[in-house]
PDB file of C-alpha atoms in Angstrom:
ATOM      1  CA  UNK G   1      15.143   1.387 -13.024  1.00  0.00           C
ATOM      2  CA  UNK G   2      12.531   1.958 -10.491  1.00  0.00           C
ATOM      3  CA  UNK G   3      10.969  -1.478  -9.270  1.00  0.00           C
ATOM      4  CA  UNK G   4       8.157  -2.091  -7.260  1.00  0.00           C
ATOM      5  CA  UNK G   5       7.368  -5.605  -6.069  1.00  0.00           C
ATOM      6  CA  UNK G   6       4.033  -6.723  -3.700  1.00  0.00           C
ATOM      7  CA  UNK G   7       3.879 -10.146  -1.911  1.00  0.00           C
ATOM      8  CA  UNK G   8       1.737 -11.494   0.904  1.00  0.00           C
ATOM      9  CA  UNK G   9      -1.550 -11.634  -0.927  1.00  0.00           C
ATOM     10  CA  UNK G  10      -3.946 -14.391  -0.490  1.00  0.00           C
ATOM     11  CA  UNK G  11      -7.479 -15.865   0.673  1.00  0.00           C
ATOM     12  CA  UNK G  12      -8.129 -15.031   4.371  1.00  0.00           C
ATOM     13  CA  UNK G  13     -12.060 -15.388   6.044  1.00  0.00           C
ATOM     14  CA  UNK G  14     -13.613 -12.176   7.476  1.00  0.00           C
ATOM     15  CA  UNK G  15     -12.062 -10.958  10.652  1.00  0.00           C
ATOM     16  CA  UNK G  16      -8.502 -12.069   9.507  1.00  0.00           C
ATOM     17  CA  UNK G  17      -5.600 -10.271   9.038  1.00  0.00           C
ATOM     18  CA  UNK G  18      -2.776 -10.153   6.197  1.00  0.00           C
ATOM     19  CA  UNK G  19       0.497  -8.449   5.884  1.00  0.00           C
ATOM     20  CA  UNK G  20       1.227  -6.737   2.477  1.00  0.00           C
ATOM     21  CA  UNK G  21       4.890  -6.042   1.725  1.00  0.00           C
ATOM     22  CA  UNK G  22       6.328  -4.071  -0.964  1.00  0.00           C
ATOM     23  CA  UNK G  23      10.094  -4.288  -1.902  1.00  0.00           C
ATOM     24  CA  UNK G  24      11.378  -1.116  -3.823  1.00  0.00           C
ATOM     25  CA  UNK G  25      14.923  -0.970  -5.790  1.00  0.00           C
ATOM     26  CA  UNK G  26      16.313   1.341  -8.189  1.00  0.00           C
ATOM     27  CA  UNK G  27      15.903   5.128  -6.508  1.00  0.00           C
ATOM     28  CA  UNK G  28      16.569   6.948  -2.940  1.00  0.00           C
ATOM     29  CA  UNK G  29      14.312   5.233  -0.637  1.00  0.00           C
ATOM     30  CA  UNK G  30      14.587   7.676   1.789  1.00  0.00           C
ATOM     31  CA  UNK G  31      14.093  10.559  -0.799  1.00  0.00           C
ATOM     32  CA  UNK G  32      10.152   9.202  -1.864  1.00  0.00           C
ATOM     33  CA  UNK G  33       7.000   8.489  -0.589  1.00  0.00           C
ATOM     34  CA  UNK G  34       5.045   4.653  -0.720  1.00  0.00           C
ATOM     35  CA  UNK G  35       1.234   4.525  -0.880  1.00  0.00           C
ATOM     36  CA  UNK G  36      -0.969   1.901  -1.093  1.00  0.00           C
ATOM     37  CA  UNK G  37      -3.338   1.457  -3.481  1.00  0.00           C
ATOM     38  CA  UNK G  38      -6.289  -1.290  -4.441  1.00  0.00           C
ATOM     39  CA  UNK G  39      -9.072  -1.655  -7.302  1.00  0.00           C
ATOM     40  CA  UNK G  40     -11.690  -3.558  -6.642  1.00  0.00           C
ATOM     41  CA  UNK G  41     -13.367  -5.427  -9.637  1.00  0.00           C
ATOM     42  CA  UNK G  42     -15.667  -3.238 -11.336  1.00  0.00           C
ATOM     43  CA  UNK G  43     -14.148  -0.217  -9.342  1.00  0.00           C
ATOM     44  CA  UNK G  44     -11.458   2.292 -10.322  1.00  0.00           C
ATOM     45  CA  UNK G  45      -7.976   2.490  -8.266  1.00  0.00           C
ATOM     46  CA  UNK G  46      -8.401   4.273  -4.887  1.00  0.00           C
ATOM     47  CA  UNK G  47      -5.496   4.966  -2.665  1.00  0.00           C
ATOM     48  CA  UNK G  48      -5.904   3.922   1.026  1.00  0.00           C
ATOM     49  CA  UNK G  49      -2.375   4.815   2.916  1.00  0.00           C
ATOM     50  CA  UNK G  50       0.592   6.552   2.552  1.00  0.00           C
ATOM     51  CA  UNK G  51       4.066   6.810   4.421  1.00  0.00           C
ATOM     52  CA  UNK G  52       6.804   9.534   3.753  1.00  0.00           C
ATOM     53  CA  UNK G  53       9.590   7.436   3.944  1.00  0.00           C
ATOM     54  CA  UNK G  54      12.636  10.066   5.492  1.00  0.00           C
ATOM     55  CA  UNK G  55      10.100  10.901   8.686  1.00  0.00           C
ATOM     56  CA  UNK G  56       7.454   8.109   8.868  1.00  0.00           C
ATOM     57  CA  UNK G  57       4.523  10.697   8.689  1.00  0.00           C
ATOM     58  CA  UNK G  58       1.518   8.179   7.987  1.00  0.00           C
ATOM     59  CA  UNK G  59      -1.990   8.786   6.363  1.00  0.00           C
ATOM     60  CA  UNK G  60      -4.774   6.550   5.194  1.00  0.00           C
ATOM     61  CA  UNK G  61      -8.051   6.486   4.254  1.00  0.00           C
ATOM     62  CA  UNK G  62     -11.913   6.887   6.104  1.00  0.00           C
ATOM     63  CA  UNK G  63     -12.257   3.352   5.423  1.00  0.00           C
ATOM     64  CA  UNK G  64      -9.064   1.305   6.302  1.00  0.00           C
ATOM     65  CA  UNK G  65      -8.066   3.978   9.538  1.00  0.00           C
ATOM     66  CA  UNK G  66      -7.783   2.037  12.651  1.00  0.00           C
ATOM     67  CA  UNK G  67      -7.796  -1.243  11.024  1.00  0.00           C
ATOM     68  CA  UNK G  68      -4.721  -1.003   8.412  1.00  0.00           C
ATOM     69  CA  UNK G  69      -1.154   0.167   9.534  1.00  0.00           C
ATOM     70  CA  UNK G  70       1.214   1.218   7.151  1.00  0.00           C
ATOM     71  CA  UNK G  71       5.053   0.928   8.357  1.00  0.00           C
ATOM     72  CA  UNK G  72       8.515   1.236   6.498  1.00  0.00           C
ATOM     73  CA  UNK G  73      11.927  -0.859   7.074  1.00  0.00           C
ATOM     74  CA  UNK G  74      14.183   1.672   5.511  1.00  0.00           C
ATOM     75  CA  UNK G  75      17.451  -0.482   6.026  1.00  0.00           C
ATOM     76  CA  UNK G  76      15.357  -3.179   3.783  1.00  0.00           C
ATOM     77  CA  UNK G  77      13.697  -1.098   1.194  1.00  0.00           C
ATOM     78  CA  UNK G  78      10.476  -2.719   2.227  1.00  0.00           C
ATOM     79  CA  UNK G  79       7.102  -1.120   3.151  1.00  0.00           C
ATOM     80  CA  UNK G  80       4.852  -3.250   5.077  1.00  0.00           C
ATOM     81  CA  UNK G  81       0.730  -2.949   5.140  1.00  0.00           C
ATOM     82  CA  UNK G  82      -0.560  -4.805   8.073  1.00  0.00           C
ATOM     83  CA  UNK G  83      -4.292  -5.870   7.411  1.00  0.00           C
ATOM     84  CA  UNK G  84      -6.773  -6.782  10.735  1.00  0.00           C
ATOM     85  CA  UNK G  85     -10.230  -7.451  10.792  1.00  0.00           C
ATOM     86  CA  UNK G  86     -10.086  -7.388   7.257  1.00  0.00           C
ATOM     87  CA  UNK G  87     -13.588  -7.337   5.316  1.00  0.00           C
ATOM     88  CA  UNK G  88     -15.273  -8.520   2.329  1.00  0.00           C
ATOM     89  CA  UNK G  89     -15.064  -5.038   0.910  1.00  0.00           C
ATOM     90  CA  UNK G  90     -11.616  -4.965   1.170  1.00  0.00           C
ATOM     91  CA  UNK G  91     -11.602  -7.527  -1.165  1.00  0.00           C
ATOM     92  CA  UNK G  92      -9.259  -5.988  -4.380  1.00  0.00           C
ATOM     93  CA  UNK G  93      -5.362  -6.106  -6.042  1.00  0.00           C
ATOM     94  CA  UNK G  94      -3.631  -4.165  -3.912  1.00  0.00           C
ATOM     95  CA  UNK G  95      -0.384  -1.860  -5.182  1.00  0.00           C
ATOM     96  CA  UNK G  96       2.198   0.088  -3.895  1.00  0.00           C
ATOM     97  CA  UNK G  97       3.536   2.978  -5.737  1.00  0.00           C
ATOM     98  CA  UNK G  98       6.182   5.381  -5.479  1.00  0.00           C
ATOM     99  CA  UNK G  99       6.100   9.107  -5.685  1.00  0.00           C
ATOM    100  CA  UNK G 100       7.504  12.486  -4.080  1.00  0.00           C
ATOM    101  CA  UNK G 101       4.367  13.613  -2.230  1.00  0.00           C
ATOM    102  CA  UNK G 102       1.645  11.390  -0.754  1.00  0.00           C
ATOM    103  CA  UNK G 103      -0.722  14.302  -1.902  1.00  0.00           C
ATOM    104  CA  UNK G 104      -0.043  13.555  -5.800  1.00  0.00           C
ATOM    105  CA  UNK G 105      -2.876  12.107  -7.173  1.00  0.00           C
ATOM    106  CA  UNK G 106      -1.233   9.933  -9.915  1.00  0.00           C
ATOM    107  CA  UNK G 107       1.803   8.208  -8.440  1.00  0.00           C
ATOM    108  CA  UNK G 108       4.755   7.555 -11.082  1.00  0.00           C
ATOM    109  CA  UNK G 109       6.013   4.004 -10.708  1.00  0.00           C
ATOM    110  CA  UNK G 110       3.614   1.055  -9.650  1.00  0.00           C
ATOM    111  CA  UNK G 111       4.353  -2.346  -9.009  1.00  0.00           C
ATOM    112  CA  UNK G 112       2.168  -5.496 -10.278  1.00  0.00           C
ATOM    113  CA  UNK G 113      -0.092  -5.491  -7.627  1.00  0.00           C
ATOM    114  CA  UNK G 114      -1.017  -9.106  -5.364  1.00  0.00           C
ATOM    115  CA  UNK G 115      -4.815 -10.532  -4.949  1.00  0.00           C
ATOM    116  CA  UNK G 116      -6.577  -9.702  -1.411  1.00  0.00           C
ATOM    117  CA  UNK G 117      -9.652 -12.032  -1.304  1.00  0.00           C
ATOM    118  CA  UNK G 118     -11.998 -11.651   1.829  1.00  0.00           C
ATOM    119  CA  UNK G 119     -14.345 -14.278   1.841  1.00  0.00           C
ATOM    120  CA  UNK G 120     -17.634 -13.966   4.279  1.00  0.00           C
TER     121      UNK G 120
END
């Protein structure tokens, strides 16, 4: 069974930095891809970064380039999403999903998702 799990969440001011981490059981790490993805309230679910897990080809998003970096710990299972000068707008439940291609537009498996609150 596929499993998907966020943590690292939380209320941080403008300016401030997080680090999201998703732990992933149950398939071939090495044999899928992890994006992150975040809905905003009111908004519908965009996806912001993605990593190809066997060769650590990265991609993200106009808005979050140069401010969010997306890495893998393959021997862990565990994709990180480091956060700087984080803004109000990137204020949303952030999830990491699993798929085959970072190009597909509706990942398979999703985890629960964790609470990013950017207050001004």
């Amino acid at each position: 069974e596929v499993q998907l799990v966020e943590s690292g969440g939380g209320l941080v001011q403008a300016g401030g930095s997080l680090r999201l981490s998703c732990a992933a059981s149950g398939f071939t790490f090495d044999d899928y891809v992890i994006g992150w993805f975040r809905q905003a309230p009111g908004k519908g679910r965009e996806g912001i970064s993605c990593i190809t897990l066997r060769d650590g080809t990265t991609r993200y998003e106009y808005s979050v380039k140069g401010r969010f970096t997306i890495s893998s710990d393959n021997a862990k299972n565990t994709v990180y999403l480091q956060m700087n000068s984080l803004k109000p707008e990137d204020t949303a439940v952030y999830y990491c999903a699993a798929d085959r291609d970072c190009s597909t537009r509706y990942f398979s498996y999703y985890g629960q998702g964790t609470q990013v609150t950017v207050s001004s």
